[in-house]
Coordinates of C-alpha atoms in Angstrom, one line a residue:
Chain A
M1 CA 25.0 60.5 -213.4
T2 CA 24.5 56.8 -213.1
T3 CA 26.5 56.0 -216.2
R4 CA 29.3 58.3 -215.1
R5 CA 29.6 56.6 -211.6
E6 CA 29.6 53.1 -213.1
T7 CA 32.3 54.1 -215.5
E8 CA 34.2 55.5 -212.6
N9 CA 34.1 52.4 -210.4
T10 CA 35.2 50.0 -213.1
D11 CA 37.8 52.6 -214.1
W12 CA 39.4 52.4 -210.6
V13 CA 39.5 48.6 -211.0
A14 CA 41.4 49.1 -214.3
C15 CA 43.8 51.5 -212.5
I16 CA 44.7 49.0 -209.8
T17 CA 45.2 46.3 -212.5
A18 CA 47.5 48.6 -214.4
I19 CA 49.5 49.2 -211.2
R20 CA 49.7 45.5 -210.5
D21 CA 50.7 44.5 -214.1
H22 CA 52.8 47.5 -215.2
G23 CA 53.7 49.6 -212.2
D24 CA 51.6 52.3 -213.9
E25 CA 52.4 55.6 -212.1
A26 CA 49.9 57.6 -214.1
A27 CA 47.1 55.2 -213.0
F28 CA 48.3 55.5 -209.4
A29 CA 48.3 59.3 -209.6
R30 CA 44.7 59.3 -210.6
L31 CA 43.7 57.0 -207.8
F32 CA 45.7 59.1 -205.4
A33 CA 44.1 62.3 -206.5
H34 CA 40.6 60.9 -205.8
F35 CA 41.2 58.7 -202.7
A36 CA 44.1 60.2 -200.7
P37 CA 42.2 63.4 -199.7
R38 CA 39.3 61.2 -198.6
V39 CA 41.4 58.8 -196.7
K40 CA 43.0 61.8 -194.9
A41 CA 39.6 63.2 -194.0
F42 CA 38.5 59.8 -192.7
L43 CA 41.6 59.6 -190.5
M44 CA 41.2 63.1 -189.2
R45 CA 37.6 62.6 -188.3
S46 CA 38.7 59.5 -186.4
G47 CA 40.9 61.6 -184.2
A48 CA 44.3 61.8 -186.0
D49 CA 45.9 65.3 -186.2
A50 CA 46.9 66.6 -189.6
T51 CA 50.5 65.4 -189.4
L52 CA 49.6 61.8 -188.4
A53 CA 46.7 61.7 -190.9
E54 CA 49.0 62.8 -193.7
E55 CA 51.6 60.2 -192.8
C56 CA 49.1 57.4 -192.5
T57 CA 47.4 58.4 -195.8
Q58 CA 50.7 58.0 -197.6
E59 CA 51.2 54.6 -196.0
V60 CA 47.7 53.5 -197.0
M61 CA 48.2 54.6 -200.6
A62 CA 51.7 52.9 -200.7
T63 CA 50.1 49.7 -199.3
L64 CA 47.6 49.9 -202.2
W65 CA 50.5 49.8 -204.6
Q66 CA 52.4 47.1 -202.8
K67 CA 49.4 44.8 -202.3
S68 CA 47.7 45.4 -205.6
H69 CA 48.1 41.7 -206.5
L70 CA 45.7 40.9 -203.6
F71 CA 42.9 43.1 -204.8
D72 CA 39.9 41.0 -206.0
P73 CA 37.3 43.1 -208.0
T74 CA 34.7 40.4 -207.8
R75 CA 34.6 40.8 -204.0
A76 CA 35.2 44.6 -203.4
S77 CA 35.2 47.9 -205.1
A78 CA 38.4 50.0 -205.1
A79 CA 36.8 52.3 -202.4
T80 CA 35.9 49.3 -200.2
W81 CA 39.4 47.9 -200.5
I82 CA 41.0 51.2 -199.7
F83 CA 38.6 51.7 -196.8
T84 CA 39.7 48.3 -195.2
I85 CA 43.4 49.3 -195.6
A86 CA 42.7 52.7 -194.0
R87 CA 40.6 51.3 -191.2
N88 CA 43.4 48.8 -190.3
R89 CA 46.0 51.5 -190.4
K90 CA 43.7 53.7 -188.1
I91 CA 43.4 50.9 -185.5
D92 CA 47.2 50.4 -185.6
A93 CA 48.1 54.1 -185.4
L94 CA 45.5 55.5 -183.1
R95 CA 44.7 52.5 -180.9
K96 CA 48.1 50.9 -181.0
Q97 CA 46.5 47.5 -181.6
K98 CA 46.8 44.8 -184.1
R99 CA 43.8 44.2 -186.3
P100 CA 43.1 40.5 -186.6
E101 CA 41.9 39.7 -190.2
P102 CA 40.2 36.5 -191.4
E103 CA 42.5 33.9 -193.0
E104 CA 43.2 34.9 -196.6
L105 CA 41.5 32.7 -199.2
P106 CA 44.1 31.0 -201.3
W107 CA 44.0 31.8 -205.0
G108 CA 42.8 29.5 -207.7
Q109 CA 44.8 28.7 -210.8
D110 CA 43.2 31.5 -212.8
P111 CA 44.2 35.0 -211.6
E112 CA 42.0 36.8 -214.1
P113 CA 38.4 37.1 -212.7
D114 CA 35.4 36.9 -214.9
Q115 CA 34.6 40.4 -216.3
A116 CA 30.9 39.9 -215.9
D117 CA 31.4 39.2 -212.2
V118 CA 33.6 42.2 -211.8
L119 CA 31.0 44.5 -213.5
A120 CA 28.2 43.1 -211.4
L121 CA 29.9 43.7 -208.1
Q122 CA 31.1 47.2 -209.1
Q123 CA 27.5 48.1 -210.2
E124 CA 26.1 46.9 -206.9
S125 CA 28.7 49.0 -205.1
D126 CA 27.4 52.0 -207.0
Q127 CA 23.9 51.1 -206.1
L128 CA 24.8 50.9 -202.4
G129 CA 26.5 54.3 -202.7
R130 CA 23.4 55.8 -204.1
A131 CA 21.2 54.2 -201.4
I132 CA 23.4 55.6 -198.7
A133 CA 23.3 59.0 -200.3
A134 CA 19.5 58.8 -200.4
L135 CA 19.1 57.9 -196.7
P136 CA 17.5 60.4 -194.4
A137 CA 20.2 62.7 -193.0
K138 CA 19.9 61.3 -189.4
Q139 CA 20.4 57.7 -190.5
R140 CA 23.3 58.6 -192.7
E141 CA 24.9 60.5 -189.8
L142 CA 24.6 57.5 -187.6
I143 CA 26.3 55.2 -190.1
E144 CA 29.0 57.9 -190.7
K145 CA 29.6 58.1 -186.9
A146 CA 29.8 54.3 -186.7
Y147 CA 32.4 54.1 -189.6
F148 CA 34.4 57.3 -189.1
G149 CA 34.2 57.8 -185.3
D150 CA 34.7 55.3 -182.6
L151 CA 31.1 54.6 -181.7
S152 CA 30.6 51.5 -179.6
H153 CA 28.7 48.6 -181.1
S154 CA 25.7 49.0 -178.8
E155 CA 25.1 52.5 -180.2
I156 CA 24.9 51.4 -183.8
A157 CA 21.5 50.9 -185.4
A158 CA 22.0 48.0 -187.9
D159 CA 18.6 48.2 -189.4
T160 CA 18.9 51.0 -192.0
G161 CA 17.2 49.3 -194.9
L162 CA 20.3 49.4 -197.0
P163 CA 20.3 46.9 -199.9
L164 CA 23.0 44.8 -198.3
G165 CA 21.4 41.5 -199.3
T166 CA 22.2 41.8 -203.0
I167 CA 25.9 42.8 -202.4
K168 CA 26.1 40.0 -199.8
S169 CA 24.9 37.3 -202.2
R170 CA 27.2 38.7 -204.9
I171 CA 30.2 38.4 -202.6
R172 CA 29.0 35.0 -201.5
L173 CA 28.9 33.9 -205.1
A174 CA 32.5 35.1 -205.6
L175 CA 33.6 33.1 -202.6
D176 CA 31.8 30.0 -203.9
R177 CA 33.5 30.3 -207.2
L178 CA 36.9 30.7 -205.5
R179 CA 36.3 27.6 -203.4
H180 CA 35.2 25.7 -206.5
A181 CA 38.3 26.7 -208.4
M182 CA 40.4 25.3 -205.5
K183 CA 38.9 21.8 -205.8
Chain B
M1 CA 37.8 24.5 -192.8
T2 CA 34.6 25.7 -194.4
R3 CA 33.0 22.3 -194.4
N4 CA 31.5 22.8 -190.9
Q5 CA 27.8 22.8 -190.6
I6 CA 27.6 26.2 -189.0
T7 CA 24.2 27.1 -187.6
H8 CA 25.0 29.8 -185.1
H9 CA 26.3 33.0 -186.7
L10 CA 27.4 36.5 -185.8
T11 CA 24.8 39.3 -185.4
D12 CA 24.6 42.2 -187.8
A13 CA 25.6 44.6 -185.0
L14 CA 28.8 42.7 -184.3
L15 CA 29.7 42.4 -188.0
M16 CA 29.1 46.1 -188.6
A17 CA 31.2 47.0 -185.6
Y18 CA 34.0 44.7 -186.8
S19 CA 33.9 46.3 -190.2
A20 CA 33.8 49.8 -188.7
G21 CA 36.8 48.9 -186.5
S22 CA 35.1 49.8 -183.2
L23 CA 35.3 46.5 -181.3
P24 CA 37.9 45.7 -178.7
E25 CA 40.9 43.6 -179.9
A26 CA 39.7 40.4 -178.2
F27 CA 36.4 40.6 -180.0
N28 CA 38.1 41.4 -183.3
L29 CA 40.2 38.3 -182.9
T30 CA 37.1 36.1 -182.2
V31 CA 35.2 37.6 -185.1
A32 CA 38.2 37.2 -187.5
T33 CA 38.6 33.5 -186.4
H34 CA 34.9 32.8 -187.0
L35 CA 35.0 34.5 -190.4
S36 CA 37.9 32.3 -191.3
M37 CA 35.6 29.3 -190.7
C38 CA 32.3 30.7 -192.0
D39 CA 31.7 31.8 -195.6
E40 CA 28.3 33.1 -194.8
C41 CA 29.5 35.6 -192.2
R42 CA 32.6 36.4 -194.3
A43 CA 30.2 37.5 -197.1
R44 CA 28.1 39.5 -194.7
A45 CA 31.2 41.2 -193.2
A46 CA 32.3 42.1 -196.8
A47 CA 28.9 43.7 -197.4
F48 CA 29.5 45.9 -194.3
D49 CA 32.9 46.7 -195.6
S50 CA 31.2 47.9 -198.8
V51 CA 29.2 50.4 -196.6
G52 CA 32.6 51.7 -195.3
G53 CA 33.8 52.0 -198.9
A54 CA 30.7 53.9 -200.0
M55 CA 31.1 56.2 -197.0
I56 CA 34.8 57.0 -197.8
D57 CA 33.9 57.5 -201.5
G58 CA 31.2 60.0 -200.7
A59 CA 33.2 61.7 -197.9
D60 CA 34.5 65.2 -197.8
T61 CA 38.1 65.8 -198.7
V62 CA 41.0 67.3 -196.8
E63 CA 43.9 69.1 -198.5
L64 CA 47.0 67.0 -198.8
A65 CA 50.6 68.0 -198.1
Q66 CA 52.1 69.7 -201.2
D67 CA 54.6 66.8 -201.9
S68 CA 52.1 64.1 -200.8
L69 CA 52.1 62.1 -204.1
A70 CA 55.9 62.4 -204.5
A71 CA 56.5 61.3 -200.9
T72 CA 54.2 58.3 -201.4
M73 CA 56.0 57.3 -204.5
A74 CA 59.3 57.5 -202.5
R75 CA 57.8 55.2 -199.9
I76 CA 56.8 52.8 -202.6
R77 CA 60.3 52.8 -204.1
A78 CA 61.9 52.4 -200.7
G79 CA 59.6 49.5 -199.8
K80 CA 60.1 45.9 -200.7
P81 CA 57.8 44.5 -203.4
Q82 CA 55.2 42.2 -201.7
R83 CA 54.3 39.5 -204.1
E84 CA 53.6 36.7 -201.7
T85 CA 50.3 35.0 -202.0
P86 CA 48.5 33.5 -199.0
V87 CA 49.1 29.9 -198.1
R88 CA 46.7 27.8 -196.0
R89 CA 48.5 25.8 -193.4
A90 CA 47.1 22.6 -191.9
G91 CA 46.1 22.6 -188.3
L92 CA 43.2 23.4 -186.0
F93 CA 43.6 27.1 -185.6
P94 CA 42.8 29.6 -188.4
A95 CA 45.5 32.1 -189.2
P96 CA 44.4 35.0 -187.0
L97 CA 44.2 32.8 -183.9
R98 CA 47.6 31.2 -184.8
D99 CA 49.1 34.6 -184.8
Y100 CA 48.0 35.3 -181.2
V101 CA 48.9 31.8 -179.9
G102 CA 52.2 31.8 -181.7
G103 CA 51.4 28.4 -183.3
D104 CA 48.8 25.8 -183.4
L105 CA 47.2 23.7 -180.6
E106 CA 50.5 22.3 -179.3
S107 CA 51.8 25.8 -178.6
V108 CA 49.0 26.8 -176.2
R109 CA 50.2 27.3 -172.6
W110 CA 47.2 25.9 -170.7
R111 CA 46.6 26.6 -167.1
P112 CA 44.2 24.4 -165.1
V113 CA 41.2 26.1 -163.6
G114 CA 39.7 23.1 -161.9
M115 CA 37.6 20.0 -162.8
G116 CA 39.7 19.3 -165.8
V117 CA 38.9 22.6 -167.4
K118 CA 41.9 24.5 -168.7
Q119 CA 42.3 28.0 -170.1
A120 CA 44.9 30.2 -171.8
I121 CA 44.5 34.0 -171.9
L122 CA 45.7 35.5 -175.1
P123 CA 47.6 38.9 -175.3
T124 CA 45.1 41.6 -176.4
S125 CA 44.3 45.1 -175.2
R126 CA 42.7 45.4 -171.7
A127 CA 39.2 46.5 -172.9
A128 CA 38.2 42.9 -173.3
T129 CA 39.7 39.4 -172.7
A130 CA 40.2 36.6 -175.2
R131 CA 40.9 33.1 -173.8
L132 CA 41.1 29.6 -175.1
L133 CA 39.1 27.1 -173.1
F134 CA 39.6 23.4 -173.0
I135 CA 36.6 21.5 -171.6
P136 CA 37.1 17.7 -171.3
A137 CA 34.4 15.6 -173.0
G138 CA 31.4 15.5 -170.7
A139 CA 32.6 18.2 -168.3
A140 CA 30.9 21.5 -167.5
V141 CA 32.1 25.1 -167.2
P142 CA 30.6 26.5 -164.0
D143 CA 27.2 28.2 -164.2
H144 CA 27.8 31.8 -165.0
G145 CA 26.3 35.1 -166.2
H146 CA 27.9 38.1 -167.9
R147 CA 28.1 41.7 -167.2
G148 CA 28.7 42.5 -170.8
T149 CA 28.9 40.5 -174.0
E150 CA 30.5 37.1 -174.3
L151 CA 31.4 35.4 -177.6
T152 CA 32.1 31.7 -177.6
L153 CA 33.4 30.1 -180.7
V154 CA 33.8 26.4 -181.0
L155 CA 37.0 25.2 -182.6
Q156 CA 36.8 21.5 -181.8
G157 CA 34.2 19.2 -180.2
A158 CA 30.8 20.6 -179.2
F159 CA 29.0 22.0 -176.2
C160 CA 25.4 22.4 -175.1
D161 CA 23.9 24.9 -172.8
E162 CA 20.4 26.0 -171.9
V163 CA 20.1 27.7 -175.4
A164 CA 21.3 25.2 -177.9
R165 CA 24.1 22.9 -179.2
F166 CA 27.2 24.5 -180.6
G167 CA 29.6 22.6 -182.9
P168 CA 32.8 23.4 -184.7
G169 CA 32.6 26.9 -186.3
D170 CA 29.4 27.9 -184.3
I171 CA 29.5 31.1 -182.3
E172 CA 27.3 31.9 -179.3
V173 CA 26.6 35.5 -178.6
A174 CA 25.6 35.8 -174.9
N175 CA 24.6 39.0 -173.1
E176 CA 23.7 40.0 -169.6
E177 CA 20.3 38.2 -169.7
L178 CA 21.9 34.8 -170.2
N179 CA 23.0 32.6 -167.3
H180 CA 24.3 29.4 -168.7
T181 CA 26.2 26.2 -168.0
P182 CA 28.1 25.0 -171.1
V183 CA 28.6 21.3 -171.0
A184 CA 31.0 19.6 -173.5
E185 CA 29.6 16.7 -175.4
I186 CA 30.7 13.2 -174.7
G187 CA 33.0 11.9 -177.4
A188 CA 35.5 14.7 -177.9
D189 CA 37.2 17.3 -175.7
C190 CA 35.8 20.7 -176.5
I191 CA 38.1 23.6 -177.4
C192 CA 36.6 27.1 -177.6
L193 CA 37.8 30.7 -178.2
A194 CA 35.9 33.0 -175.9
A195 CA 35.9 36.8 -175.6
T196 CA 34.4 38.8 -172.8
D197 CA 34.2 42.6 -172.3
A198 CA 33.4 42.3 -168.6
P199 CA 34.3 39.7 -166.0
L200 CA 32.1 36.6 -166.0
R201 CA 29.8 36.4 -163.0
F202 CA 29.7 33.0 -161.5
R203 CA 26.7 32.1 -159.4
S204 CA 28.1 29.6 -157.0
L205 CA 30.5 30.7 -154.2
M206 CA 33.6 28.7 -155.1
P207 CA 34.2 30.0 -158.6
R208 CA 33.4 33.6 -157.4
L209 CA 36.2 33.4 -154.9
A210 CA 38.5 32.1 -157.5
Q211 CA 37.4 34.7 -160.1
P212 CA 40.1 37.4 -159.5
F213 CA 42.7 34.7 -159.4
L214 CA 41.6 33.2 -162.7
R215 CA 41.1 36.5 -164.4
I216 CA 37.8 35.5 -165.7

């Protein structure tokens, strides 16, 4: 199980790289088959009807293709990146609001990230996924509501004991390297 | 922009709500502007995004329209290739704030609110208000409390209140329990981005009368 999931996560990274470098439609079709039905479910649980959810899902997946050059596998898994695109589309389509995002970090000279960094981040993403799956049902439901529904921030319990520290320091490391490369 | 000595950061609850997308627009703007200045909080926000990624990865699926993939490919072919890479522009305001102001500091349309203090309300949804505050060096913002949450992010200069000192990049998260009088430090005018989800509650009579007029 563990090995399969780890393979899967780094495999998604390879798919996005193939789209970026070669416009690989077969790689895109694989990503689409896995993520599009989940993105649609996410949008419908957030209050979109089937028609709007379908339209937004297609836009989210098209954005993945168009912005594939901005994906950084040392800072996010494919699922995380797709989640952020879907979340922003949701705010735009359902709330009719802009979503202010932090200023993008400028790229260093070397566009190819260190494979060891990529693997480490992807493995920690797996770990987090397993930790969430292992949470008591009530806690998991709360997080699900926070991320899928429109729960206000005062209702969210932040203390779930998830291993966010490790993934945080990993991302921090990626940011540090990026900053260093800019010097 | 990241060389600030930031000591006051965002709370986990706010970062998680920003990641989940459940904050009002004015708060999103203030959080995004702080994240642009603070690597520590940017990394923490990314960790919360990972939770969202794990949730979507483990989520149930819904059946797609029959031609969904083909329709998406058609969208991709119809769209323009986006190969631009981000450029950092010089100036005081990080990119998200610049988008709302329509430029940097010189584009702000200040309105005086008395005693040298100036403000500019930014266009966001009505659920909360975002405003830029200009506090002359050494001046004070009238003593006030909050009915909801107030975020105050320092962009330039520094202010002190009953809680602590806040310098560039620092963010103060104030709730209903806090009555405070922020005072700008001598030496430099203080410019802040503040978001409130309920009107501020001034404690002296004059500002209270002016409150509906000032929209604060």
